[in-house]
């Protein structure tokens, strides 16, 4: 079981709500994925008209909502967005995202730590998106974040675990849950992350933009489960030499 | 469905029988893996005493047997072993393995092609283990092999798809099934191979030597399914830049 | 020419002074490397006894000194060390290093930015060692750092450019010099960094611990030059398909 | 010194003659590269009219010629081409190339071994282009080849040492010179190959198609020298943890 802030989840696959063709398509894909924790941007909520193509399908699914601060470029903007989200959605869970750069959407370590500290004080359950920086992750943990969400690669790039070597260090050092966020573009990436011992992965683009989001949701569900099972069962060590899996000698003499 | 020599298989995970702690452990792990095609070395069969710790569990599972010629160092030895296997097991299916080198167990391209040609003439269904050599794979196909089994990395090394770039070419060119054999040490490797469009993978060591072979068998089953599903659904392209999965602009203005 | 803070250097290879067997060995290796900028830890300077196995050989070489704050765990410690170094060595150039973690020696982004801001105000030429974090590098540039020194891999690990994909973004975005620091364990790593367009590399361990530091110093000199020359001349693009370098068709018909 | 067939070469950089803009450009680039062994396709030689834009510049450079059989698709064609080349150029040195596939130009292991055996019998010094297949390389050595030339990646692809793990095994096992041929697209690739202990590299496309072939020729010269020097001096081992190159503790207490 994945545990974040004393809440347990059967699924280690966290998903997003962006880029789906429709609310219906999103609902079907997320259902197939087995996800129990779903992030959504504040902007997606049509608060004014109270008609929502995103929120209703999620509520039907019964998943926990994880509003995010995507679009915020400073700690101040993120804190403001977080308060709005809490009010609008009635949850103090928050995915903290601050990325001043529009091209690669990479997170700002300084503003993220500053906002995290403030939001923890205000009673939020803070899950910050951050670079795969082991020292920063320790500091985010120290100010009270409920998990850390280091990136594998830029958001939406589908490039996999470019930051693998640093993620290994984060997993080794972290006492809160480690969730790989961004860059996971294929089930094999998700399985690899889980095999390394991360606690969960967040996948959005790879499911949402697939020609068949339902099938892809199911594929990620299986891959996350496969990777976690392998991590728990114990993987073999990597060898330079071969090791025979079939007996090699004397088969002719034997007969 | 995986089709080899007009025979259909629901599972795309082919397994081996080496290195398991016991026949019972093997049976449980293979059952969990969902495999329907299992390779075994001739030597494993206790033909003299007709007491067999390998054969009986496999027959109970109802899987198709794929005897191999592991231990053969020349075409001549492999052909001899193949005939014995056909007689002993009553099947003309054969995994052809010829590796003169004892350290890395890498296959001999010359002897393998020579033996394949002879065995096809003698009515065998030949699945040759070979290097990830696109030209060799075409030639094995031309002499009538039912599939090709290029390696990802040395047998038992758990090193994954070291030969990935060459496997891509083989998948692109091949008209028979492509089965990645050797080197697959983790579910993520198997998923990656399937995402590339290979038809099946063969896994032995990674399951057999796991502290929990049953769990690992199940993990590989899921990973192969996940990878195949993703291949069929269509993976997103890899981007250099980020692509926002959450809306980026104006969330403050919106409210 | 490499330009940092209006100072020009013919060599793009920056070196360190740690781990050498002796001051003589260091001097010979650095001389062979052609380096013109050399970092040294404050601790190495025997200020009390004014007998120095490090400083004298460097002064004989005529290189510019780049004192570093290695050992500092906070901005405060780093600033204190920087002031001492300036007084002791009569230079306002400074390699800013703050790494609270003793195992991987990874830099602290928060403290590093804080110290950088202060030291720039005090008139230092600040070159900060930092993670390969594009947003952090922009912020370090904004507070007035003369260059940024993102890491390739943990110090002394010899693992090469693990952070390559992020270094590419830093090079693309940076307006100050980008110097890859830490992780460069072989001349090929240095050449690769230079081919990517970084302005300089810092190498210490790989030269100092080689059985033949003089030869290794020379090898890095050549590799840095090779990589820079290739960057300036323009590398070919990477192709999926082959492209014939010899004519392929009709050679028999020709005759 | 590189030794092939009892002939010594100061340079470990072998080059080709294809794709240059002109004979003059080729001559200048090869001169800058320091190469002493240059391969050329039979077709390039205008045997009929005895006017040659390729041969004259090479003869002026004083390099040894290494005619190749590029374009041959079978052993028979290659043997025929080899005999013509020997007669036309007065050398029994031969780069054996047989690639039936026009897209990736990958070598045929079966035909290459067959032709090699025949050509050795006819007194040729045979250097075969082949896949990075350790068993094939052993067999080519056994039939008397003077060196083996395994590929790093498809010809002209500039993709580097995709086959690195298999090249390592070839270097470990081979008693004749190992020359990495094809795929080397940047000086860092050449340096990496030399650091691994290969005896020489062949570079053509990367120099010939550069906007500045002379500079690129010089860059490869330096990179090959750097890699070889590092191999001979001894590289440090790769570490997971960091190792401090500057002293870490107590710098404040010291003062």
Short mmCIF file of N, CA, C and O in Angstrom, two decimals, chain B residues 100-101 103-104 106-111 113 133-136 139 151-154 159 162-163 165-166 169 172-173, chain D residues 100-101 103-104 106-111 113 133-136 139 151-154 159 162-163 165-166 169 172-173:
data_model
loop_
_atom_site.label_atom_id
_atom_site.label_comp_id
_atom_site.label_asym_id
_atom_site.label_seq_id
_atom_site.Cartn_x
_atom_site.Cartn_y
_atom_site.Cartn_z
N UNK B 100 29.91 -21.69 -28.84
CA UNK B 100 31.21 -22.30 -28.56
C UNK B 100 31.91 -21.66 -27.36
O UNK B 100 32.75 -22.29 -26.71
N UNK B 101 31.54 -20.44 -27.05
CA UNK B 101 32.26 -19.69 -26.02
C UNK B 101 31.57 -19.90 -24.68
O UNK B 101 30.36 -19.70 -24.53
N UNK B 103 32.21 -18.34 -21.78
CA UNK B 103 32.17 -17.22 -20.84
C UNK B 103 30.92 -16.36 -21.04
O UNK B 103 30.25 -16.00 -20.08
N UNK B 104 30.65 -16.02 -22.29
CA UNK B 104 29.52 -15.13 -22.56
C UNK B 104 28.35 -15.87 -23.23
O UNK B 104 27.29 -15.32 -23.42
N UNK B 106 27.76 -16.60 -26.19
CA UNK B 106 27.25 -15.92 -27.37
C UNK B 106 27.14 -16.91 -28.53
O UNK B 106 27.97 -17.81 -28.67
N UNK B 107 26.11 -16.77 -29.34
CA UNK B 107 25.85 -17.75 -30.39
C UNK B 107 26.80 -17.61 -31.58
O UNK B 107 27.26 -16.52 -31.90
N UNK B 108 27.05 -18.72 -32.24
CA UNK B 108 27.91 -18.74 -33.42
C UNK B 108 27.05 -18.55 -34.67
O UNK B 108 26.23 -19.39 -35.00
N UNK B 109 27.23 -17.44 -35.38
CA UNK B 109 26.34 -17.17 -36.51
C UNK B 109 26.49 -18.18 -37.65
O UNK B 109 25.49 -18.54 -38.29
N UNK B 110 27.70 -18.62 -37.88
CA UNK B 110 27.97 -19.51 -39.03
C UNK B 110 27.35 -20.89 -38.78
O UNK B 110 26.60 -21.42 -39.60
N UNK B 111 27.67 -21.46 -37.63
CA UNK B 111 27.17 -22.81 -37.32
C UNK B 111 25.65 -22.79 -37.13
O UNK B 111 24.96 -23.76 -37.45
N UNK B 113 23.43 -20.85 -38.67
CA UNK B 113 22.76 -20.84 -39.98
C UNK B 113 22.84 -22.21 -40.64
O UNK B 113 21.87 -22.70 -41.21
N UNK B 133 21.79 -9.39 -35.10
CA UNK B 133 22.42 -9.08 -36.39
C UNK B 133 21.33 -9.12 -37.46
O UNK B 133 20.84 -10.19 -37.83
N UNK B 134 20.93 -7.95 -37.94
CA UNK B 134 19.81 -7.92 -38.90
C UNK B 134 20.03 -8.75 -40.16
O UNK B 134 19.10 -9.36 -40.67
N UNK B 135 21.26 -8.78 -40.67
CA UNK B 135 21.50 -9.56 -41.88
C UNK B 135 21.38 -11.05 -41.58
O UNK B 135 20.75 -11.82 -42.32
N UNK B 136 21.94 -11.47 -40.48
CA UNK B 136 21.83 -12.89 -40.10
C UNK B 136 20.37 -13.27 -39.90
O UNK B 136 19.94 -14.35 -40.33
N UNK B 139 18.77 -13.98 -43.11
CA UNK B 139 19.22 -15.24 -43.70
C UNK B 139 18.59 -16.43 -42.98
O UNK B 139 18.25 -17.44 -43.60
N UNK B 151 19.48 -11.82 -29.32
CA UNK B 151 19.74 -11.58 -27.90
C UNK B 151 19.68 -10.09 -27.57
O UNK B 151 19.97 -9.24 -28.40
N UNK B 152 19.28 -9.80 -26.34
CA UNK B 152 19.33 -8.44 -25.82
C UNK B 152 20.68 -8.16 -25.17
O UNK B 152 21.23 -7.08 -25.25
N UNK B 153 21.22 -9.20 -24.52
CA UNK B 153 22.51 -9.12 -23.81
C UNK B 153 22.91 -10.56 -23.52
O UNK B 153 22.11 -11.48 -23.71
N UNK B 154 24.15 -10.79 -23.06
CA UNK B 154 24.52 -12.18 -22.78
C UNK B 154 23.55 -12.89 -21.83
O UNK B 154 22.99 -12.27 -20.92
N UNK B 159 21.18 -7.70 -18.14
CA UNK B 159 21.59 -6.35 -18.53
C UNK B 159 20.61 -5.63 -19.43
O UNK B 159 20.83 -4.48 -19.80
N UNK B 162 20.75 -4.25 -24.43
CA UNK B 162 21.97 -3.58 -24.88
C UNK B 162 21.99 -3.43 -26.40
O UNK B 162 22.60 -2.52 -26.93
N UNK B 163 21.33 -4.33 -27.06
CA UNK B 163 21.35 -4.36 -28.52
C UNK B 163 20.14 -3.65 -29.12
O UNK B 163 19.80 -3.86 -30.28
N UNK B 165 19.22 -0.88 -30.55
CA UNK B 165 19.19 -0.22 -31.86
C UNK B 165 19.18 -1.23 -33.00
O UNK B 165 18.62 -0.97 -34.07
N UNK B 166 19.81 -2.37 -32.77
CA UNK B 166 19.84 -3.40 -33.81
C UNK B 166 18.54 -4.21 -33.79
O UNK B 166 18.05 -4.63 -34.83
N UNK B 169 15.96 -2.57 -35.95
CA UNK B 169 16.10 -2.87 -37.38
C UNK B 169 15.55 -4.27 -37.69
O UNK B 169 14.88 -4.49 -38.70
N UNK B 172 11.85 -4.18 -37.80
CA UNK B 172 11.42 -3.49 -39.02
C UNK B 172 11.48 -4.42 -40.24
O UNK B 172 10.63 -4.37 -41.12
N UNK B 173 12.50 -5.27 -40.29
CA UNK B 173 12.74 -6.05 -41.51
C UNK B 173 12.13 -7.45 -41.50
O UNK B 173 11.96 -8.06 -42.55
N UNK D 100 24.67 -6.76 -48.17
CA UNK D 100 23.56 -6.96 -49.12
C UNK D 100 22.44 -5.95 -48.93
O UNK D 100 21.69 -5.68 -49.86
N UNK D 101 22.34 -5.39 -47.75
CA UNK D 101 21.22 -4.51 -47.42
C UNK D 101 21.60 -3.07 -47.72
O UNK D 101 22.62 -2.56 -47.26
N UNK D 103 19.85 -0.30 -46.97
CA UNK D 103 19.35 0.75 -46.09
C UNK D 103 20.29 1.03 -44.92
O UNK D 103 20.57 2.16 -44.60
N UNK D 104 20.73 -0.03 -44.28
CA UNK D 104 21.59 0.14 -43.11
C UNK D 104 23.04 -0.25 -43.39
O UNK D 104 23.91 -0.06 -42.57
N UNK D 106 24.52 -2.99 -43.35
CA UNK D 106 25.10 -3.86 -42.34
C UNK D 106 25.76 -5.06 -43.02
O UNK D 106 25.28 -5.56 -44.03
N UNK D 107 26.87 -5.51 -42.47
CA UNK D 107 27.65 -6.56 -43.13
C UNK D 107 27.03 -7.95 -42.98
O UNK D 107 26.37 -8.25 -41.98
N UNK D 108 27.27 -8.77 -43.96
CA UNK D 108 26.76 -10.15 -43.96
C UNK D 108 27.81 -11.06 -43.32
O UNK D 108 28.90 -11.24 -43.86
N UNK D 109 27.49 -11.65 -42.17
CA UNK D 109 28.51 -12.44 -41.47
C UNK D 109 28.95 -13.69 -42.23
O UNK D 109 30.13 -14.06 -42.19
N UNK D 110 28.00 -14.31 -42.91
CA UNK D 110 28.30 -15.58 -43.58
C UNK D 110 29.21 -15.35 -44.79
O UNK D 110 30.26 -15.98 -44.93
N UNK D 111 28.80 -14.42 -45.64
CA UNK D 111 29.58 -14.15 -46.85
C UNK D 111 30.93 -13.53 -46.50
O UNK D 111 31.93 -13.77 -47.19
N UNK D 113 32.81 -14.10 -43.81
CA UNK D 113 33.74 -15.14 -43.37
C UNK D 113 34.23 -15.97 -44.55
O UNK D 113 35.41 -16.28 -44.66
N UNK D 133 30.13 -8.79 -33.27
CA UNK D 133 29.77 -10.15 -32.87
C UNK D 133 31.05 -10.86 -32.42
O UNK D 133 31.89 -11.21 -33.24
N UNK D 134 31.21 -11.06 -31.12
CA UNK D 134 32.46 -11.63 -30.62
C UNK D 134 32.80 -13.00 -31.21
O UNK D 134 33.98 -13.28 -31.45
N UNK D 135 31.79 -13.84 -31.44
CA UNK D 135 32.10 -15.16 -31.98
C UNK D 135 32.57 -15.03 -33.44
O UNK D 135 33.56 -15.66 -33.85
N UNK D 136 31.91 -14.21 -34.20
CA UNK D 136 32.33 -14.00 -35.60
C UNK D 136 33.75 -13.43 -35.64
O UNK D 136 34.57 -13.86 -36.47
N UNK D 139 36.20 -16.10 -35.27
CA UNK D 139 36.31 -16.95 -36.47
C UNK D 139 37.06 -16.23 -37.58
O UNK D 139 37.82 -16.85 -38.32
N UNK D 151 31.58 -2.95 -36.19
CA UNK D 151 30.92 -1.65 -36.29
C UNK D 151 30.47 -1.13 -34.92
O UNK D 151 30.14 -1.90 -34.02
N UNK D 152 30.46 0.19 -34.81
CA UNK D 152 29.88 0.83 -33.63
C UNK D 152 28.40 1.09 -33.83
O UNK D 152 27.59 0.98 -32.92
N UNK D 153 28.04 1.44 -35.07
CA UNK D 153 26.66 1.74 -35.45
C UNK D 153 26.64 1.72 -36.98
O UNK D 153 27.70 1.65 -37.61
N UNK D 154 25.43 1.76 -37.59
CA UNK D 154 25.42 1.74 -39.06
C UNK D 154 26.30 2.84 -39.69
O UNK D 154 26.42 3.94 -39.13
N UNK D 159 26.08 7.67 -34.93
CA UNK D 159 25.41 7.37 -33.67
C UNK D 159 26.32 6.90 -32.55
O UNK D 159 25.87 6.64 -31.44
N UNK D 162 27.01 2.28 -30.26
CA UNK D 162 25.78 1.58 -29.86
C UNK D 162 26.10 0.15 -29.42
O UNK D 162 25.40 -0.42 -28.61
N UNK D 163 27.14 -0.39 -29.98
CA UNK D 163 27.49 -1.80 -29.71
C UNK D 163 28.54 -1.92 -28.62
O UNK D 163 29.20 -2.95 -28.50
N UNK D 165 28.95 -2.66 -25.48
CA UNK D 165 29.11 -3.82 -24.59
C UNK D 165 29.68 -5.03 -25.31
O UNK D 165 30.38 -5.85 -24.71
N UNK D 166 29.37 -5.14 -26.59
CA UNK D 166 29.90 -6.25 -27.37
C UNK D 166 31.33 -5.95 -27.82
O UNK D 166 32.16 -6.85 -27.90
N UNK D 169 33.76 -7.05 -25.22
CA UNK D 169 34.07 -8.48 -25.25
C UNK D 169 35.05 -8.78 -26.37
O UNK D 169 35.98 -9.58 -26.22
N UNK D 172 38.47 -7.81 -25.36
CA UNK D 172 38.98 -8.76 -24.36
C UNK D 172 39.48 -10.06 -25.00
O UNK D 172 40.47 -10.64 -24.56
N UNK D 173 38.79 -10.51 -26.05
CA UNK D 173 39.09 -11.83 -26.60
C UNK D 173 40.07 -11.82 -27.77
O UNK D 173 40.67 -12.86 -28.09
#
